[in-house]
mmCIF file of C-alpha atoms and ligand atoms in Angstrom:
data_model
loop_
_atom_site.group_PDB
_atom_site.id
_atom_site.type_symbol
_atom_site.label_atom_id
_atom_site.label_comp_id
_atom_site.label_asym_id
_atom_site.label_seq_id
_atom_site.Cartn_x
_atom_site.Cartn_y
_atom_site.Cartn_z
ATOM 1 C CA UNK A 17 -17.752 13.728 -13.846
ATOM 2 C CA UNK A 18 -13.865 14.683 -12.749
ATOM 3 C CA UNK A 19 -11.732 11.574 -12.775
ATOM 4 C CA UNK A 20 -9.711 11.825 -9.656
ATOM 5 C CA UNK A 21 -6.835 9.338 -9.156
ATOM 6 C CA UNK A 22 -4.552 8.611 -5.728
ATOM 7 C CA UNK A 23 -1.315 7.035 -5.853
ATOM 8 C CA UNK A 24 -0.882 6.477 -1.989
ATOM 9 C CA UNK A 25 2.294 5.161 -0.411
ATOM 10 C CA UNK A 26 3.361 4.711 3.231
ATOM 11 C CA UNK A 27 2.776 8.135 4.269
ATOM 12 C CA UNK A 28 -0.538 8.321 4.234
ATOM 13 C CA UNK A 29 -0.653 5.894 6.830
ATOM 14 C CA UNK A 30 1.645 7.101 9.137
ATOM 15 C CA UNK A 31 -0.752 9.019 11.281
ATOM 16 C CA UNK A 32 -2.369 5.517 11.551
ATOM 17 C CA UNK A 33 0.308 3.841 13.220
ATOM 18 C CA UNK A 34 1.721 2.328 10.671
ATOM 19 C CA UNK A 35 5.866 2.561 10.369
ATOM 20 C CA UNK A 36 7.778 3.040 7.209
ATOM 21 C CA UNK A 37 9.559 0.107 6.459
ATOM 22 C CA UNK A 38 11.699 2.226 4.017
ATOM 23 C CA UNK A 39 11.667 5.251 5.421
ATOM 24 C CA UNK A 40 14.612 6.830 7.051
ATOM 25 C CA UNK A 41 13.859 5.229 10.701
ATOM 26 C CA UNK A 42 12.021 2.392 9.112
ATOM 27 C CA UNK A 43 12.913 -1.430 10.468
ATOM 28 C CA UNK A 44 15.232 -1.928 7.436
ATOM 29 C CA UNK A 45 17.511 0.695 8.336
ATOM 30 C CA UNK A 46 17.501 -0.517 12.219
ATOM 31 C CA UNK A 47 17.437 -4.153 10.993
ATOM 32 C CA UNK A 48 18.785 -4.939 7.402
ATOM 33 C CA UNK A 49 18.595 -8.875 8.628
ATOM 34 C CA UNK A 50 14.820 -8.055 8.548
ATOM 35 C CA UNK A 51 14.351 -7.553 4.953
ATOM 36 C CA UNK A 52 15.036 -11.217 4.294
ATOM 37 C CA UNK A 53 11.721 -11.206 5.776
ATOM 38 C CA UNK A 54 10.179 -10.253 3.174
ATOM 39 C CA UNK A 55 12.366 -11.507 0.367
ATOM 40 C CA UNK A 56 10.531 -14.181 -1.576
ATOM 41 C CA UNK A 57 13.543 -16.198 -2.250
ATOM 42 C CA UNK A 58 14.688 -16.242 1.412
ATOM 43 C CA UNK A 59 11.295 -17.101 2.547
ATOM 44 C CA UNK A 60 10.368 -19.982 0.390
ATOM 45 C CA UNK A 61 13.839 -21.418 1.812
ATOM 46 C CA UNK A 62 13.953 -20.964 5.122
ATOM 47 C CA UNK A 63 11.886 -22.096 7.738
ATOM 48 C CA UNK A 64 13.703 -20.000 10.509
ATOM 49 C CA UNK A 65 12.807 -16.874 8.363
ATOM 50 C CA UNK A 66 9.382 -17.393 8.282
ATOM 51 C CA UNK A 67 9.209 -18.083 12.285
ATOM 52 C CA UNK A 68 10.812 -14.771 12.672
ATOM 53 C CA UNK A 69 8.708 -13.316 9.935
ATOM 54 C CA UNK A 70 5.306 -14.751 11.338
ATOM 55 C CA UNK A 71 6.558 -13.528 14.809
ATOM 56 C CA UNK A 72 6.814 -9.728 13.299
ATOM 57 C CA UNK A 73 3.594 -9.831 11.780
ATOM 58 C CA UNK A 74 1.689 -11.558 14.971
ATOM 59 C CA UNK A 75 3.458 -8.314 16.676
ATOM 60 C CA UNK A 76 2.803 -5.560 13.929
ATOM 61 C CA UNK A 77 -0.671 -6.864 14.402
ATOM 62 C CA UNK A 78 -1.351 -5.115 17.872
ATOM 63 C CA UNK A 79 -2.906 -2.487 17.956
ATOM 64 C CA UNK A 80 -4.836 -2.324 15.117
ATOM 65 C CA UNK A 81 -4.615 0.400 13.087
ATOM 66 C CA UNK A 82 -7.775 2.382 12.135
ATOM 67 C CA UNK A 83 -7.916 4.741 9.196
ATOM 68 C CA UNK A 84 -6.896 8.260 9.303
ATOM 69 C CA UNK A 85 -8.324 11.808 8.093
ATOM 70 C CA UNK A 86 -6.366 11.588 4.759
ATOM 71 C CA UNK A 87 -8.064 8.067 4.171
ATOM 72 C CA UNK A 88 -11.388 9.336 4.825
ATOM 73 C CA UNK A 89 -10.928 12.293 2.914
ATOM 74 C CA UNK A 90 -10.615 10.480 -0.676
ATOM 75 C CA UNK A 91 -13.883 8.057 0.552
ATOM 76 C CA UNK A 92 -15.579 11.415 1.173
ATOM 77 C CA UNK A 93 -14.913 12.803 -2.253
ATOM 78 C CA UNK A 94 -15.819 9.473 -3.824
ATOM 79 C CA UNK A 95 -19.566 9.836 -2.356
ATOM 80 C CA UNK A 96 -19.600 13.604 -3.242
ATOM 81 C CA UNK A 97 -21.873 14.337 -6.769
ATOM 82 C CA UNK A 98 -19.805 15.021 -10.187
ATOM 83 C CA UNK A 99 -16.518 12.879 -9.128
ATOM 84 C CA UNK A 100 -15.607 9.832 -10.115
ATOM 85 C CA UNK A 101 -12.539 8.380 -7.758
ATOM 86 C CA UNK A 102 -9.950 5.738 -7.961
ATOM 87 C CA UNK A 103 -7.449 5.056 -5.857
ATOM 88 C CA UNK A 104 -4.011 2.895 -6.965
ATOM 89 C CA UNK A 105 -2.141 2.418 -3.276
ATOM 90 C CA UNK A 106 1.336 1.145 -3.076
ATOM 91 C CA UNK A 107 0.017 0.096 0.903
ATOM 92 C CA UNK A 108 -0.789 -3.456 2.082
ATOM 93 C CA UNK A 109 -2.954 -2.111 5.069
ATOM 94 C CA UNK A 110 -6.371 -2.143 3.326
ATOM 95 C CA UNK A 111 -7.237 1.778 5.416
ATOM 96 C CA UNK A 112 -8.635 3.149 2.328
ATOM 97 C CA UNK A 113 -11.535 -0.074 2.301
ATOM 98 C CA UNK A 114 -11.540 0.381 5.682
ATOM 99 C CA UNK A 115 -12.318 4.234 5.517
ATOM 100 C CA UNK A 116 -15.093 3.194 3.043
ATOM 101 C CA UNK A 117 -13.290 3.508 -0.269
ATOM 102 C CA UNK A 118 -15.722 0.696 -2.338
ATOM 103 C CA UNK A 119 -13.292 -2.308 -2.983
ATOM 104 C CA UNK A 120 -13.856 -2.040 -6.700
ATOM 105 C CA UNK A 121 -11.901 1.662 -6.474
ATOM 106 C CA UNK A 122 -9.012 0.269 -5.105
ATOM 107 C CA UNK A 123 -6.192 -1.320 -6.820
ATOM 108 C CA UNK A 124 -3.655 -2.750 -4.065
ATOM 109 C CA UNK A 125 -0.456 -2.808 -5.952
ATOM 110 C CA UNK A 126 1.392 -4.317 -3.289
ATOM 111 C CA UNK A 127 -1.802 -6.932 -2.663
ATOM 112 C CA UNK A 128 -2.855 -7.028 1.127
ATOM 113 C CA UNK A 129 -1.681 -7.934 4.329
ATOM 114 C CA UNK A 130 -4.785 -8.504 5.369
ATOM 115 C CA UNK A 131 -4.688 -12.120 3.543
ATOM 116 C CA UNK A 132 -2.251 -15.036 3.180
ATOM 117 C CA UNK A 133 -2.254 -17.041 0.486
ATOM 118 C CA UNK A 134 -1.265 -20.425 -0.545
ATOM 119 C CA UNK A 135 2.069 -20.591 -2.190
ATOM 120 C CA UNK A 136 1.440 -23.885 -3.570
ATOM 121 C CA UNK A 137 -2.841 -24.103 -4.510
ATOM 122 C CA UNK A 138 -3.038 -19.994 -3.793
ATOM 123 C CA UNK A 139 -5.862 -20.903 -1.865
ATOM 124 C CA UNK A 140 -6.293 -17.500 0.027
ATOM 125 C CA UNK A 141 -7.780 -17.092 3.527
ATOM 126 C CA UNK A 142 -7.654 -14.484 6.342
ATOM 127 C CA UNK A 143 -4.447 -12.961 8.091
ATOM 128 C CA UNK A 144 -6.257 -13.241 11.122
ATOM 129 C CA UNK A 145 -6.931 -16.545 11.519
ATOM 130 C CA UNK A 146 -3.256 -17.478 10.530
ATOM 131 C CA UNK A 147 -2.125 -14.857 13.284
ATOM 132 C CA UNK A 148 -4.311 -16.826 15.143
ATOM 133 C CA UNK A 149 -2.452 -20.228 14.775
ATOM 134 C CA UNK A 150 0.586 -18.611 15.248
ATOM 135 C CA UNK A 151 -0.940 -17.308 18.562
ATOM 136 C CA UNK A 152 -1.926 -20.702 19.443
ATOM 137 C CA UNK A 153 1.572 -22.147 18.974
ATOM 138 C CA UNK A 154 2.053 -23.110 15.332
ATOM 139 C CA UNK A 155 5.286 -21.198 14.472
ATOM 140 C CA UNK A 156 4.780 -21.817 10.833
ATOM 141 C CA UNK A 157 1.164 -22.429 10.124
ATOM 142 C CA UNK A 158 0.931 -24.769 6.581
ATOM 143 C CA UNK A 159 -1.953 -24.401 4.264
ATOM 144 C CA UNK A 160 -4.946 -26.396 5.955
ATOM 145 C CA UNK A 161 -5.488 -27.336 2.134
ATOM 146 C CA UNK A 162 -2.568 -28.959 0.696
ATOM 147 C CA UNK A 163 0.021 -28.674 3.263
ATOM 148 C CA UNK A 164 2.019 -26.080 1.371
ATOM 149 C CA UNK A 165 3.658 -22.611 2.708
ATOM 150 C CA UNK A 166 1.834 -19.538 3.874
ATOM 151 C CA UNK A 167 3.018 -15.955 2.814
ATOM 152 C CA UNK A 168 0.825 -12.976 3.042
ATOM 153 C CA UNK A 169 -1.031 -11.977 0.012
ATOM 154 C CA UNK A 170 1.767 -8.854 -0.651
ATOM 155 C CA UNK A 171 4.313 -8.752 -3.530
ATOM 156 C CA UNK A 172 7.678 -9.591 -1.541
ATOM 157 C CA UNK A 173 10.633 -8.265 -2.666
ATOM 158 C CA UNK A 174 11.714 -10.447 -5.618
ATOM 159 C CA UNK A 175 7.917 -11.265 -6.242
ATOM 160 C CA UNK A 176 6.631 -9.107 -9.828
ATOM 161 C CA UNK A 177 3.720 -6.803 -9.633
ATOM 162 C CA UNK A 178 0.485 -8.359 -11.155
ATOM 163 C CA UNK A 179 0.342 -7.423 -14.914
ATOM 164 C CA UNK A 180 -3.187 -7.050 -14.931
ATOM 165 C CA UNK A 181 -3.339 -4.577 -11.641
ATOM 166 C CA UNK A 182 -0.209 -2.625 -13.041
ATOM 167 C CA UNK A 183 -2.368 -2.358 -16.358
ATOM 168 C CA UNK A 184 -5.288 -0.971 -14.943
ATOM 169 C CA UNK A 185 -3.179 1.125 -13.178
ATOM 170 C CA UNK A 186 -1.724 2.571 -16.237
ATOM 171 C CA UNK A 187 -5.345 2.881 -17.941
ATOM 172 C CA UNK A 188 -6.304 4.813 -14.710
ATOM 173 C CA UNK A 189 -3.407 7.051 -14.936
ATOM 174 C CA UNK A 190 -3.837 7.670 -18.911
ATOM 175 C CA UNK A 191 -7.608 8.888 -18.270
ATOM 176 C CA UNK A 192 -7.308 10.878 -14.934
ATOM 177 C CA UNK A 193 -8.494 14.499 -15.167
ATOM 178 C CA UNK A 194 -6.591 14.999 -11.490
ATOM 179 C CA UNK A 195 -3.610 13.073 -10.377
ATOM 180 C CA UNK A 196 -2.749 12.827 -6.511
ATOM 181 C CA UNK A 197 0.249 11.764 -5.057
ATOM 182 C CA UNK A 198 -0.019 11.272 -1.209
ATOM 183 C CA UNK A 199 2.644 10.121 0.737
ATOM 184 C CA UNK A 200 4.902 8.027 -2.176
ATOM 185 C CA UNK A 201 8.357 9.153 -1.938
ATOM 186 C CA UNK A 202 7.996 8.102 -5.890
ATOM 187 C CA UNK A 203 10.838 6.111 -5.918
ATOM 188 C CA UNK A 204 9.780 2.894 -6.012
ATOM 189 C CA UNK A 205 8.789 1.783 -9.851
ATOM 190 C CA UNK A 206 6.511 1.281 -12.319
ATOM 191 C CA UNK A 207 4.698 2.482 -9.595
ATOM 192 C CA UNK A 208 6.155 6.143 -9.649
ATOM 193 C CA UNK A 209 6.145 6.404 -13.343
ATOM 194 C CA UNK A 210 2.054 6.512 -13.080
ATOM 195 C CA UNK A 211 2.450 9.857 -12.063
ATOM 196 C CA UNK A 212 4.548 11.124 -15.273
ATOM 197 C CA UNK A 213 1.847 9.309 -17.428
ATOM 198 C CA UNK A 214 -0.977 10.837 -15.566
ATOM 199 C CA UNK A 215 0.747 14.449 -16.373
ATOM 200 C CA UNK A 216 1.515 13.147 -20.013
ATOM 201 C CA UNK A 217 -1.468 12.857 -20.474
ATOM 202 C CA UNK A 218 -2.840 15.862 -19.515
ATOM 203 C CA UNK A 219 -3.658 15.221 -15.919
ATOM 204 C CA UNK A 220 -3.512 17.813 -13.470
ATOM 205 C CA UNK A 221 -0.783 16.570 -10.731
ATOM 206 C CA UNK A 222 -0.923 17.474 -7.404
ATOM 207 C CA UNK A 223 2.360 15.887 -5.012
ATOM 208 C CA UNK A 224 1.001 16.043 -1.238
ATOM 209 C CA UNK A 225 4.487 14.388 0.060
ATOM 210 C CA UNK A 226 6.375 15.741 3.093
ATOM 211 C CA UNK A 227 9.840 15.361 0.996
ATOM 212 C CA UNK A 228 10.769 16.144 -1.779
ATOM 213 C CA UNK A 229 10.096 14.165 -5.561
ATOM 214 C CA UNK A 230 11.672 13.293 -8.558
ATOM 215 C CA UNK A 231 8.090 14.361 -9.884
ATOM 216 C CA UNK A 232 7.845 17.775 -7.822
ATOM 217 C CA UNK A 233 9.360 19.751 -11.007
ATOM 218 C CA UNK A 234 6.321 17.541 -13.157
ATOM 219 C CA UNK A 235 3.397 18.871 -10.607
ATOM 220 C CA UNK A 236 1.410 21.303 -10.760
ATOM 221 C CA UNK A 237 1.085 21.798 -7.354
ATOM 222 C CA UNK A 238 3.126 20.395 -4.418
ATOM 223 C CA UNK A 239 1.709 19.920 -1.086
ATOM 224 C CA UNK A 240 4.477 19.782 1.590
ATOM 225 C CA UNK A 241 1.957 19.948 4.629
ATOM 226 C CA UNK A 242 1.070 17.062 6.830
ATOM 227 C CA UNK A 243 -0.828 15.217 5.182
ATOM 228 C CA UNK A 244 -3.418 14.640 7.750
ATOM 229 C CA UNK A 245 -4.844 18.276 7.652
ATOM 230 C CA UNK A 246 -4.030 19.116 3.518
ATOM 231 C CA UNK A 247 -4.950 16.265 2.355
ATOM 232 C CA UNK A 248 -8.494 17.169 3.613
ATOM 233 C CA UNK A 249 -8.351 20.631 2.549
ATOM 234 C CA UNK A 250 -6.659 20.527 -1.009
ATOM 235 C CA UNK A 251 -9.827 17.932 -1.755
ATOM 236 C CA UNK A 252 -12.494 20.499 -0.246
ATOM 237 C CA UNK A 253 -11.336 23.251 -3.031
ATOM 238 C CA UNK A 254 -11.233 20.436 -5.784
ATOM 239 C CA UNK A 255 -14.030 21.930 -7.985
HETATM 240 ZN ZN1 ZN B 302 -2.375 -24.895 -0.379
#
């Protein structure tokens, strides 16, 4: 068995529709106001924020984005005999479940914006049907539990990563025989440091990443093709 690890950021979901909130036409830069958004402090405060913040996601929401080649390239090498595959994704989109990644390989850094969760009892329940409030004319749909505030089940900015996901994280990292990089600009940390682990410990390290990284000097290989058609390809040859 190969160990195979993916550290996936934004990129890989590009071709699916999804925008870069970072990137360099990402909302943030059109909109800095917007990043309050998705600031913890700002929306635990503020009800106007989270209007405008459940307003974003209600449109985000349309259409809905499928998964792309890249995403159903790693679920193809997870089914294929003599590889063992995890993936660590700095995404909130859920694609590489979607593309049919088991749930178990997965680790969702950034959670999922595919649930909200209770901010008060963290009872968690579907983005949908909270879309579907907001839809229906709540502008700020409260916890049908305990009354308390909504927030999707991501890490917002001022919001730590969860110990126990970063950990397995690292123990993936430590152990992989193959380290991927698609589509992180590996900026962001601890979760770009996974990828200087990986190689510490004796990982191969592959960078698929259409700019350049602080890691590309680290890698043993960097990938500056769409990702859509080498993604595919690089994991073909993987023997
Ligand atoms: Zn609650």
């Amino acid at each position: 068995m190969t160990l195979v690890a993916f550290l996936t950021g934004a990129g890989i979901s590009t071709d699916s529709g999804i925008s870069d909130y970072r990137g360099p036409s990402g909302l943030w830069r059109r909109d800095p106001e917007a990043e309050k958004l998705v600031t913890y402090a700002y929306y635990m405060a503020d009800p106007e924020i989270r209007r405008r913040a459940w307003l974003m996601r209600r449109d985000a929401a349309t259409p809905r984005p499928e998964p792309n080649a890249a995403h159903r390239a790693i679920a193809a090498l997870e089914r294929r005999p003599g590889f063992a595959v995890r993936v660590i994704t700095q995404n909130v989109d859920g694609l590489h479940q979607l593309a049919g990644t088991p749930v178990r390989k997965v680790l969702e850094l950034h959670g999922t914006a595919r649930a909200v969760v209770c901010t008060g009892c963290h009872t968690r329940s579907s983005m949908e049907d909270a879309l579907a409030r907001v839809e229906a004319g709540e502008a700020d749909p409260a916890c049908e539990a305990c009354g308390g505030i909504l927030k999707p089940a991501t890490v917002m900015f001022g919001q730590r990563l969860d110990p126990v996901v970063l950990g397995e994280a690292l123990s993936i990292a430590k152990a992989a025989e193959v380290f991927v990089a698609v589509g992180s600009s590996l900026q962001v940390q601890p979760a770009a440091s996974l990828a200087g682990t990986a190689a510490e410990h004796g990982a191969r390290l592959i960078v698929v990443n259409a700019e350049p990284t602080p890691y590309d000097e680290l890698a043993d290989e960097v990938v500056r093709e769409p990702i859509g058609t080498a993604l595919p390809e690089l994991l073909q040859r993987l023997e």
